[in-house]
Coordinates of C-alpha atoms and ligand atoms in Angstrom, one line a residue:
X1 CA 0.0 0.0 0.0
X2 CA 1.1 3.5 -0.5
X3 CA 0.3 7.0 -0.3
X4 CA -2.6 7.0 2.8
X5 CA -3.8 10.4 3.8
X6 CA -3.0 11.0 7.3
X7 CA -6.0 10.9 9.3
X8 CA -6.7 11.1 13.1
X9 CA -5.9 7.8 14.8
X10 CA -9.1 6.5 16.2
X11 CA -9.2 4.5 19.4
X12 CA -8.7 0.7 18.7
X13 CA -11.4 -1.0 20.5
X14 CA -9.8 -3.7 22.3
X15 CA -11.2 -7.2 21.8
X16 CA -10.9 -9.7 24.3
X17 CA -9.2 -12.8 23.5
X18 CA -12.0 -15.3 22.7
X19 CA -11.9 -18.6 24.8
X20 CA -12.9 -20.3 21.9
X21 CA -9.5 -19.6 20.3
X22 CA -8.4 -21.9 22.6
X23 CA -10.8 -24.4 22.1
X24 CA -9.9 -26.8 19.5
X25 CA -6.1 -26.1 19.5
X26 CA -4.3 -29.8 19.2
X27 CA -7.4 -31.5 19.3
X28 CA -6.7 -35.3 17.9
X29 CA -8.6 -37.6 16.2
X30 CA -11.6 -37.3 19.1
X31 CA -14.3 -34.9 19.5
X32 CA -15.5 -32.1 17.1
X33 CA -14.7 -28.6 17.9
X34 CA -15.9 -25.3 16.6
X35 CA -13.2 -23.7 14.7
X36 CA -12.0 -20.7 16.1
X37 CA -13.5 -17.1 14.5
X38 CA -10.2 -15.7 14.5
X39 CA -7.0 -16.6 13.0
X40 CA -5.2 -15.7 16.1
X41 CA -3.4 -12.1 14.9
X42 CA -3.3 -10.2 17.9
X43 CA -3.8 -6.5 15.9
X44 CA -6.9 -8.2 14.1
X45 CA -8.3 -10.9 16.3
X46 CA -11.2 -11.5 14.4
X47 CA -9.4 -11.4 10.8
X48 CA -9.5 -15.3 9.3
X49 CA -10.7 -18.3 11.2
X50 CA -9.5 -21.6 12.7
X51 CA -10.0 -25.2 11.7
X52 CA -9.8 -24.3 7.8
X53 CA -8.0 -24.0 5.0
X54 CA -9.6 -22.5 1.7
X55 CA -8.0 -23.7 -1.4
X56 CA -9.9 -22.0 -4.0
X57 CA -12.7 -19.5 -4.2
X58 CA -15.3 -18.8 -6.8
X59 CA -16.7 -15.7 -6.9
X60 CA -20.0 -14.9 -9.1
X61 CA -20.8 -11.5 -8.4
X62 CA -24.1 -9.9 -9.9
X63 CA -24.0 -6.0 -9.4
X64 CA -26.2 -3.1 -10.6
X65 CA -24.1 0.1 -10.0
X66 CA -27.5 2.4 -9.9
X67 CA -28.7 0.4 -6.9
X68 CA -25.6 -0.5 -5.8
X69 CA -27.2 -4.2 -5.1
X70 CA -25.0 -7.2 -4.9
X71 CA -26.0 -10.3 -6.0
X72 CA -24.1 -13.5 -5.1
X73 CA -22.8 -16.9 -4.5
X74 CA -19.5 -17.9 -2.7
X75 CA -18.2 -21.2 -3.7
X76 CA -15.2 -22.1 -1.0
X77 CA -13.4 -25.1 -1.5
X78 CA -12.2 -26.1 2.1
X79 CA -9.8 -28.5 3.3
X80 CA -10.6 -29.0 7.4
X81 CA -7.7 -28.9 9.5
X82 CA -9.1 -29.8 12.8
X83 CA -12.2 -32.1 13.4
X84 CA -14.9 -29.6 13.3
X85 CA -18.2 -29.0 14.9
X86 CA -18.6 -25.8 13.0
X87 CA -16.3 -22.9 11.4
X88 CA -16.7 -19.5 11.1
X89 CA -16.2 -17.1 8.0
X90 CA -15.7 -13.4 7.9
X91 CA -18.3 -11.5 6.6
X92 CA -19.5 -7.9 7.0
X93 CA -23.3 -6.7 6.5
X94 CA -25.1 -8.3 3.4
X95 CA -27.8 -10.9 3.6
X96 CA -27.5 -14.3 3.8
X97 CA -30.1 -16.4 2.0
X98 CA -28.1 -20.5 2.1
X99 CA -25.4 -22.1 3.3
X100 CA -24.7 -25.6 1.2
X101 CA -22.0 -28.1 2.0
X102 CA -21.4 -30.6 -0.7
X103 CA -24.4 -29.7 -1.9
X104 CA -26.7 -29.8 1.4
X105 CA -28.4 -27.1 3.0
X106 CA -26.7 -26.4 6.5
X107 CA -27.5 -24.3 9.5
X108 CA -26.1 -21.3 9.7
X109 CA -25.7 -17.7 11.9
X110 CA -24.5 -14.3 11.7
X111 CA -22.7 -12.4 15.1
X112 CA -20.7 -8.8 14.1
X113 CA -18.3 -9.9 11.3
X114 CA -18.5 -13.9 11.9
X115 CA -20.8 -16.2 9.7
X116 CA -20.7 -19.2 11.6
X117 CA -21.7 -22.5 9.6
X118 CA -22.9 -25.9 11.2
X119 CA -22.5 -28.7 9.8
X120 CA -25.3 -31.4 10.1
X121 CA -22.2 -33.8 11.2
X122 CA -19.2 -33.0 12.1
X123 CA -16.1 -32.8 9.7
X124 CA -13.2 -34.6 9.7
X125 CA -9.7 -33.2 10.0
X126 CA -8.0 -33.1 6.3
X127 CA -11.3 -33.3 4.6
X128 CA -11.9 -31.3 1.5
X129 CA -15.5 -29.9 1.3
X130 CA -17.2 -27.4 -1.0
X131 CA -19.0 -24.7 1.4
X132 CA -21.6 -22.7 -1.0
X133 CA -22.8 -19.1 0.2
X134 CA -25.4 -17.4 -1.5
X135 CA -25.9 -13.7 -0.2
X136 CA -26.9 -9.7 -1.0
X137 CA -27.4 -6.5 -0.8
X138 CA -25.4 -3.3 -1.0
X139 CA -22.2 -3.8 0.5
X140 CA -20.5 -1.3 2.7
X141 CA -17.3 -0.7 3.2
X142 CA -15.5 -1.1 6.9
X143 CA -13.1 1.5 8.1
X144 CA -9.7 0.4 9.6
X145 CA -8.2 1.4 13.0
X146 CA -6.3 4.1 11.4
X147 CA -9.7 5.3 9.7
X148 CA -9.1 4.6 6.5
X149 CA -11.9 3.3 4.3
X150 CA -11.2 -1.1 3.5
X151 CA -13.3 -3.2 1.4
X152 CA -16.4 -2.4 -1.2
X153 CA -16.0 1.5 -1.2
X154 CA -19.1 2.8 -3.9
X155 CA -17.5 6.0 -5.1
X156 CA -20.2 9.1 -6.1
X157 CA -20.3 7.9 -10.4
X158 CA -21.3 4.8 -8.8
X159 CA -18.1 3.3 -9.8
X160 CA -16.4 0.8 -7.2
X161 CA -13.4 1.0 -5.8
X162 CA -12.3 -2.5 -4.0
X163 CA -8.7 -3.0 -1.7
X164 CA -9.5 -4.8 1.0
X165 CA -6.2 -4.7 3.3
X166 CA -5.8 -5.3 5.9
X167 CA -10.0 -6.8 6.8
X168 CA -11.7 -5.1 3.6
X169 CA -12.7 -8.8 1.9
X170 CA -15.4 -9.7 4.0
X171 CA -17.3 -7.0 2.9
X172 CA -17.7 -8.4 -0.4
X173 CA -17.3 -12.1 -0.2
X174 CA -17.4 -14.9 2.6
X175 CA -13.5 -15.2 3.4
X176 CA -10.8 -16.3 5.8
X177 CA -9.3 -12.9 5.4
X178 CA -6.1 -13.0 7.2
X179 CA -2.9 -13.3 5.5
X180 CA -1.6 -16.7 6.9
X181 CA -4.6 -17.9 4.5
X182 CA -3.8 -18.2 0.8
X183 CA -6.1 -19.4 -2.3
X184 CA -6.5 -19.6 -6.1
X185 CA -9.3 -17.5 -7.2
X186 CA -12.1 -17.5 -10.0
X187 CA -14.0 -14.5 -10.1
X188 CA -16.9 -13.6 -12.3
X189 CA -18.5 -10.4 -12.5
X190 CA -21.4 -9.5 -14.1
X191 CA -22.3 -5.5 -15.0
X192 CA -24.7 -3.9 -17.2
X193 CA -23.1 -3.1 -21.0
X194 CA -21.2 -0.3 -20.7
X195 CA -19.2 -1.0 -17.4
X196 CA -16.2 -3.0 -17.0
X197 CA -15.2 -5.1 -13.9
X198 CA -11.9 -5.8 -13.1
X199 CA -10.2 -8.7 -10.8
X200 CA -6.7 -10.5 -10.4
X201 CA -4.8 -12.8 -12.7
X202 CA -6.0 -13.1 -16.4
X203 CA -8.9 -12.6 -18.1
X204 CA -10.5 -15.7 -19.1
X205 CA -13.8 -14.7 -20.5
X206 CA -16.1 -12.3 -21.2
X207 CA -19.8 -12.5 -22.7
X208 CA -22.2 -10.2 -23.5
X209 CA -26.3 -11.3 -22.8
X210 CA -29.5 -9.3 -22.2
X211 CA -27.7 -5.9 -21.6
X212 CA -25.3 -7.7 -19.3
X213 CA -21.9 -8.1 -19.3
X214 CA -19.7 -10.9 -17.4
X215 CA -15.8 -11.0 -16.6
X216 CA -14.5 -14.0 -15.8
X217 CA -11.1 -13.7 -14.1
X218 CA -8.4 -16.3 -12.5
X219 CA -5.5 -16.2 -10.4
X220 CA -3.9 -19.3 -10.3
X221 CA -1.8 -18.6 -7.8
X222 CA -2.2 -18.1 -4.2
X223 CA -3.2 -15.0 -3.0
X224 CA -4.4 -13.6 0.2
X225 CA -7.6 -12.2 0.5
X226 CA -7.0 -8.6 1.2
X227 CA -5.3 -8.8 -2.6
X228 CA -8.1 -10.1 -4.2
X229 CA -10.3 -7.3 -6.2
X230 CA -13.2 -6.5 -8.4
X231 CA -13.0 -3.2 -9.4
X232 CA -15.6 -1.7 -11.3
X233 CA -16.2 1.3 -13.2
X234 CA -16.6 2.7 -16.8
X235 CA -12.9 1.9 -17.7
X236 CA -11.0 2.6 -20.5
X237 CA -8.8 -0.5 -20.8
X238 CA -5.9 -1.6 -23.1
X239 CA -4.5 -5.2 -23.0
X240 CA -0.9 -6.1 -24.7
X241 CA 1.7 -8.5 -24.1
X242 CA 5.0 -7.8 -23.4
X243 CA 8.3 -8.7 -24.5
X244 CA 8.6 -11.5 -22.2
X245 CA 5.6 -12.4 -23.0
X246 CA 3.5 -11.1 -20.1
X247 CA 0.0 -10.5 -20.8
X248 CA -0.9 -6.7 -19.6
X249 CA -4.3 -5.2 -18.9
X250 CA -5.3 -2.0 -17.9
X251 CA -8.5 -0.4 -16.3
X252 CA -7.9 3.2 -16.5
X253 CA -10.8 6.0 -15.2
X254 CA -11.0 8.3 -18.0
X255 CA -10.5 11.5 -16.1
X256 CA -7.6 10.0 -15.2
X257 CA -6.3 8.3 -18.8
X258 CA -4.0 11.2 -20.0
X259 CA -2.4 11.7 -16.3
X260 CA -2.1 8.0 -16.1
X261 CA -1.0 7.1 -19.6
X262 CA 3.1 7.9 -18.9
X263 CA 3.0 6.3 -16.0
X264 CA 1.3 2.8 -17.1
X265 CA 3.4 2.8 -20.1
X266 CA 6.6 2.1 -17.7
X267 CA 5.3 -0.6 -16.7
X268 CA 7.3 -3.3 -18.3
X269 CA 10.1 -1.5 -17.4
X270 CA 9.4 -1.6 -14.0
X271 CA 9.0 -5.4 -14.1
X272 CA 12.0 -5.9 -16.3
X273 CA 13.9 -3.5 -13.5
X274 CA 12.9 -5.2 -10.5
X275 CA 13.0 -9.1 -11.8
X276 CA 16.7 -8.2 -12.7
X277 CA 17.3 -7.6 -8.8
X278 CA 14.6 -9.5 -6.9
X279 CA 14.3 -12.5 -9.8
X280 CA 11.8 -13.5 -12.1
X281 CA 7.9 -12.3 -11.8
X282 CA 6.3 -14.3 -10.0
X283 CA 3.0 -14.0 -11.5
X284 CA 1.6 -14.6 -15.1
X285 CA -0.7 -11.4 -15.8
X286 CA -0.2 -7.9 -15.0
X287 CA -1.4 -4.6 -15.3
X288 CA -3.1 -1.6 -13.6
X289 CA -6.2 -0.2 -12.1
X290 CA -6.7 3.4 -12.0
X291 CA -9.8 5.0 -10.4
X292 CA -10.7 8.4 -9.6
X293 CA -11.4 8.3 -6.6
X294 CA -9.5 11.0 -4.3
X295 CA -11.2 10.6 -1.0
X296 CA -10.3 6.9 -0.5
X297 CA -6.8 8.3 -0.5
X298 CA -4.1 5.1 -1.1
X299 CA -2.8 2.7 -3.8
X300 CA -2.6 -1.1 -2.9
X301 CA -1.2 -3.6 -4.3
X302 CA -3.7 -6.2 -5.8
X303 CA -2.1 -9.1 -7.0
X304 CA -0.9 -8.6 -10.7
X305 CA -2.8 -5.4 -11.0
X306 CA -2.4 -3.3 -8.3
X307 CA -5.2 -0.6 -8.0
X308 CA -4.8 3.1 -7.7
X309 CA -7.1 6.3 -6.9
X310 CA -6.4 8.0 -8.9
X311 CA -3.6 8.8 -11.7
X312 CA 0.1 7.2 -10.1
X313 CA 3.2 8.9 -10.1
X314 CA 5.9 6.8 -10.8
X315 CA 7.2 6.2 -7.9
X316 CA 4.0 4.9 -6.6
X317 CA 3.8 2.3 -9.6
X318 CA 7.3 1.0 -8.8
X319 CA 6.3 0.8 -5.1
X320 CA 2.9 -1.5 -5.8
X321 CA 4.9 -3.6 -8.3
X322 CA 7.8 -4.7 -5.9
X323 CA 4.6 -5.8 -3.6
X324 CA 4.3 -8.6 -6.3
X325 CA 7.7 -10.0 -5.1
X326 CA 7.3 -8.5 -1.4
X327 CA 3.9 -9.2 0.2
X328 CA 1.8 -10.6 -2.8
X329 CA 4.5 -13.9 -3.7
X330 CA 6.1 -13.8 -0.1
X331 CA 3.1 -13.0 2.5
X332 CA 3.0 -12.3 5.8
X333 CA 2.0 -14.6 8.9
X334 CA 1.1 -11.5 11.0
X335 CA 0.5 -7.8 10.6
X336 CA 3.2 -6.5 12.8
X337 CA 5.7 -8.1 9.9
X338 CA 4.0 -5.2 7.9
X339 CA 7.9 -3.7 7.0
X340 CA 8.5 -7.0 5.3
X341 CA 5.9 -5.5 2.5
X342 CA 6.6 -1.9 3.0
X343 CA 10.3 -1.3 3.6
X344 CA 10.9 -4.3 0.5
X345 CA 8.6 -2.1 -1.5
X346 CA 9.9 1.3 -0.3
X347 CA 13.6 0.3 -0.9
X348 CA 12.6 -0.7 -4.5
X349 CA 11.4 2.7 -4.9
X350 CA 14.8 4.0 -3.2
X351 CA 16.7 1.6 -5.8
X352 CA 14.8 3.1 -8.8
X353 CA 15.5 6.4 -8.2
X354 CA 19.7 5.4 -7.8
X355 CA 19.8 4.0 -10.8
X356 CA 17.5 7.0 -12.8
X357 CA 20.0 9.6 -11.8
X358 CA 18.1 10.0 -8.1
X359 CA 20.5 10.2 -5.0
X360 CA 22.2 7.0 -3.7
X361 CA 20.6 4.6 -1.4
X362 CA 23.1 5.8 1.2
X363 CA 22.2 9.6 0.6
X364 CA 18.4 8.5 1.5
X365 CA 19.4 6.4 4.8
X366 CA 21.5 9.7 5.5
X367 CA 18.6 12.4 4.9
X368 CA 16.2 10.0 6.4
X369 CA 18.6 9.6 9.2
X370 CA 19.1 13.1 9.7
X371 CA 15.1 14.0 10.5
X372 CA 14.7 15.0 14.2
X373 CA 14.0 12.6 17.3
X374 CA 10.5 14.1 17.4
X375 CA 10.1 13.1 13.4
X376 CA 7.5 10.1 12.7
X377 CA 9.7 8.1 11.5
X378 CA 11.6 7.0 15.0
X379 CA 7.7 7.2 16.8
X380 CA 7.9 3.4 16.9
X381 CA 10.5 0.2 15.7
X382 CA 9.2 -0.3 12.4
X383 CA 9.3 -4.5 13.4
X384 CA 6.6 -3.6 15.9
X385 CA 4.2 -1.1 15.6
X386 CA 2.1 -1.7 18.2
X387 CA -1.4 -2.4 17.0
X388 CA -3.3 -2.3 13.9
X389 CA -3.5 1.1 14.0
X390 CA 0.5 2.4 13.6
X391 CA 0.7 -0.6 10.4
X392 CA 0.6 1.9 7.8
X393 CA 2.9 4.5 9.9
X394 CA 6.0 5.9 8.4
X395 CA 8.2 3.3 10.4
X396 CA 7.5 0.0 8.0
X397 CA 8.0 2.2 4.9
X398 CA 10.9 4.5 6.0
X399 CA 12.6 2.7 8.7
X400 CA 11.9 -0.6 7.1
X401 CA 13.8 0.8 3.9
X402 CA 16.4 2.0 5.7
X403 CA 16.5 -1.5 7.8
X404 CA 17.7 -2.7 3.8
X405 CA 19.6 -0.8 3.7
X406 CA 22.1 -0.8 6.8
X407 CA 22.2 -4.8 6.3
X408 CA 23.4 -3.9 2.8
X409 CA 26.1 -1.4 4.3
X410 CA 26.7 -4.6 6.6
X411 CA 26.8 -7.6 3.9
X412 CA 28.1 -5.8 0.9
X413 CA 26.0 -5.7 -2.4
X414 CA 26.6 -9.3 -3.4
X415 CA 25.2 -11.5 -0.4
X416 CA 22.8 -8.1 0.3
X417 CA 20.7 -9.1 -3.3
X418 CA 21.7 -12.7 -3.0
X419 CA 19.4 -12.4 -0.1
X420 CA 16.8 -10.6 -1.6
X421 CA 16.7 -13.3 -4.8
X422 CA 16.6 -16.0 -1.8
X423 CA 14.1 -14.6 -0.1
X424 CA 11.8 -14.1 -3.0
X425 CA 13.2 -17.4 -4.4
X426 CA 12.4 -19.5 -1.1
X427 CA 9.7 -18.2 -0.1
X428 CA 7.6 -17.8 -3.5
X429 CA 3.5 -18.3 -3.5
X430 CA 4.3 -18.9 0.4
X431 CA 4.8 -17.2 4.4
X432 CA 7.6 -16.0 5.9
X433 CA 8.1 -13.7 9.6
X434 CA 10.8 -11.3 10.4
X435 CA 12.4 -14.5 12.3
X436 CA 13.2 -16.1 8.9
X437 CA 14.5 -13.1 7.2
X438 CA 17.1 -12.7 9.6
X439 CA 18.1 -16.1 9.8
X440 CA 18.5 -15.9 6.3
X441 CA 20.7 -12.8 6.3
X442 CA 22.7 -14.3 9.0
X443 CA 23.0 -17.7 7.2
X444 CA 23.9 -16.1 3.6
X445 CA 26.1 -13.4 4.8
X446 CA 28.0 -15.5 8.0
X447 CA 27.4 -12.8 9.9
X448 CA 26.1 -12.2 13.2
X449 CA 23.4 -9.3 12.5
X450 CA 21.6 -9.6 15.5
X451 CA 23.0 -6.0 17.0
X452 CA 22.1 -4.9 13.6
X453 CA 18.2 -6.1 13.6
X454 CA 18.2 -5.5 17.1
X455 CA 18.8 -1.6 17.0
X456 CA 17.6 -0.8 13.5
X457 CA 14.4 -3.1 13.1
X458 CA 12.8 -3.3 16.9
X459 CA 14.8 -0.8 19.0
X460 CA 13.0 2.2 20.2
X461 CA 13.6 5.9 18.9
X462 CA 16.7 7.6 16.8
X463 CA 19.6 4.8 17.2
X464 CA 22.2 7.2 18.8
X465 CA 24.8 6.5 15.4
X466 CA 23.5 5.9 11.7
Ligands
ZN1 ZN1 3.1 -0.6 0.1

């Protein structure tokens, strides 16, 4: 993500720990257990679920921008990794009307952002299941603790504009929406002629019937589900491949298309630039999304097509397209690794700039370096901000950057990229913490860094030498 508006922090409501988190944890074999309605993240405790896996999701959204109605069925292909009673799914407002699994009608109940599905007997641990929601209404967006707008955000030309990170996806589809969860995706969209709907991956299909429209989208990789989107709005859109053969679309406003046009078309060069230092692209589709939509004020990083509000600088494009490596590819187990998606991508843009006749990556750790105690950026350690309010601080993007680059000062430029390339390389369509970065670093380089993590990455306020 890049580029949020600073808004007033807003008191985090503290939740409590639920018992049932508990419940269920190392069960064998034995009795059937509810899964747990949260995946366990203490900034998000209610983000993602226990007891399941999803593997793949099929979206098929109906939606009627003047009405702003949603129209829909969820098809979740699970795999069970506890014995379960019941599970939980996140879901935000919209209506309900049947839960299926394997093709049976179950019972189910709503309670604040958990849909909570029951089984008519219980599910065995490592079974696969199909779990088939059909639901609407008009969706509405959540705001995050930072107060940011997340999810299904309706913009005033009834366009949509849909990022869901961090807990956005539940406003639009039945998800385990936490990042330790990742899933293939199809998803179909249907609009009325005219408009143009716009998701991850490539575009399969697209059909014209009765003054309808449907895309029909697929990533085939995993992705989380605060990547997936389904943008929609009266685009403009130009789709060309490459000369490595990549398949490019883009979605562009046209209030935005002349601003925006520049930009986009440095695209592959961005790619070509960033898989010569992180390695190849991990994806097989790219593109953009530009919206105009100023008052939702951030880019993020949607997988293979990140989205914007409104027409990107440059900078900003190169920032969302290291995500593909640095978040989207390699994704985090918990929030408070959030510098492991925002220094990565901030450094890129730091690396750009050296090699396009910008300053050095040292002169930017020295200017950043030289802001005052009281600056932003030394508020908190940028491995720890605190809650899930302080993810999207400066520390992740700054600090986190600058993190990068004292280990390079440290390593040397050879084992400093040989562990980027690793780390990408290892870790690709998978997880990885802060724990297994360092270890890495340490392993590659043969050097103890833990004085180095220890002051740059979690200690608190301005280290007293750069
Ligand atoms: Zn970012």
């Amino acid at each position: 993500m890049a580029s949020k508006i600073a808004r007033p922090l807003l008191a985090l409501v503290a939740t409590p720990v639920l018992a049932a988190l508990l419940v269920g944890a190392g069960t064998q074999g034995g009795a059937a257990t509810p899964g747990a309605p949260g995946a366990g993240d203490p900034y998000f405790p209610n983000s993602g679920n226990g007891g399941i896996h999803v593997v793949h999701y099929g979206l098929d959204l109906d939606y009627t921008p003047t009405t702003k109605n949603l129209v829909a069925t969820a098809d979740l292909t699970v795999t069970a990794t506890q014995k379960l009673s019941s599970f939980n799914l996140d879901l935000s407002g919209l209506t309900v009307d049947s839960v299926r699994i394997d093709g049976r009608r179950v019972a189910f109940s709503r309670a604040g952002n958990e849909l909570t599905v029951t089984p008519s007997r219980a599910l065995d641990k490592g079974r696969r299941f199909h779990v088939v929601v059909t639901y609407s209404g008009v969706p509405a967006h959540v705001y995050d603790p930072d107060g940011s707008p997340d999810g299904w955000i309706i913009q005033p030309d009834d366009s949509v504009f849909v990022a869901s990170e961090p807990q956005g996806a539940m406003t639009w589809f039945p998800s385990n929406s936490h990042p330790s969860d990742k899933s293939t995706y199809d998803v179909e969209v249907t609009v009325p002629d005219g408009w143009t709907a716009v998701s991850n991956g490539r575009l399969r299909d697209r059909r014209s019937r009765d003054g309808k429209t449907t895309f029909a989208w697929r990533e085939s990789q995993p992705m989380a589900a605060y990547l997936a989107t389904a943008s929609i709005g009266r685009f403009q859109t130009e789709q060309y491949t490459t000369r490595s053969g990549l398949p490019v679309y883009n979605a562009v406003a046209p209030s935005q298309a002349a601003a925006a046009k520049p930009v986009l078309d440095q695209l592959p060069a961005v790619i070509e630039f960033e898989s010569r230092l992180f390695g190849r692209y991990p994806f097989d589709a790219a593109g953009s999304i530009v919206q105009d939509a100023p008052d939702v004020g951030y880019a993020l990083e949607t997988q293979t097509r990140p989205i914007y509000d409104r027409a990107p600088r440059l900078d900003t494009l190169v920032h969302e397209t290291a995500h593909q490596w640095f978040g989207d590819s390699v994704t985090l187990t918990k929030w408070q690794d959030i510098w492991l998606n925002e220094g990565f991508a901030t450094y890129a843009e730091w690396l750009w700039d050296a090699e396009h006749g910008g300053p050095s990556t040292a002169q930017k750790f020295a200017t950043d370096y030289a802001l005052p105690e009281t600056d932003a950026l030394w508020s908190f350690p940028a491995g720890d901000p605190g809650d899930g309010g302080h993810i999207f601080g400066k520390p992740p993007y700054a600090r986190g950057a600058m993190v990068l680059e004292k280990l390079r000062q440290t390593v040397g430029d050879r084992d400093f990229f040989a562990i980027l390339r690793a780390w990408a390389s290892e870790h690709r369509y998978g997880h990885a913490d802060s724990a297994a970065f360092i270890a890495l670093s340490k392993h590659i380089s043969g050097k103890n860094l833990d004085a180095m993590f220890a002051t740059w990455l979690y200690g608190r306020g301005k280290p007293a030498t750069p």
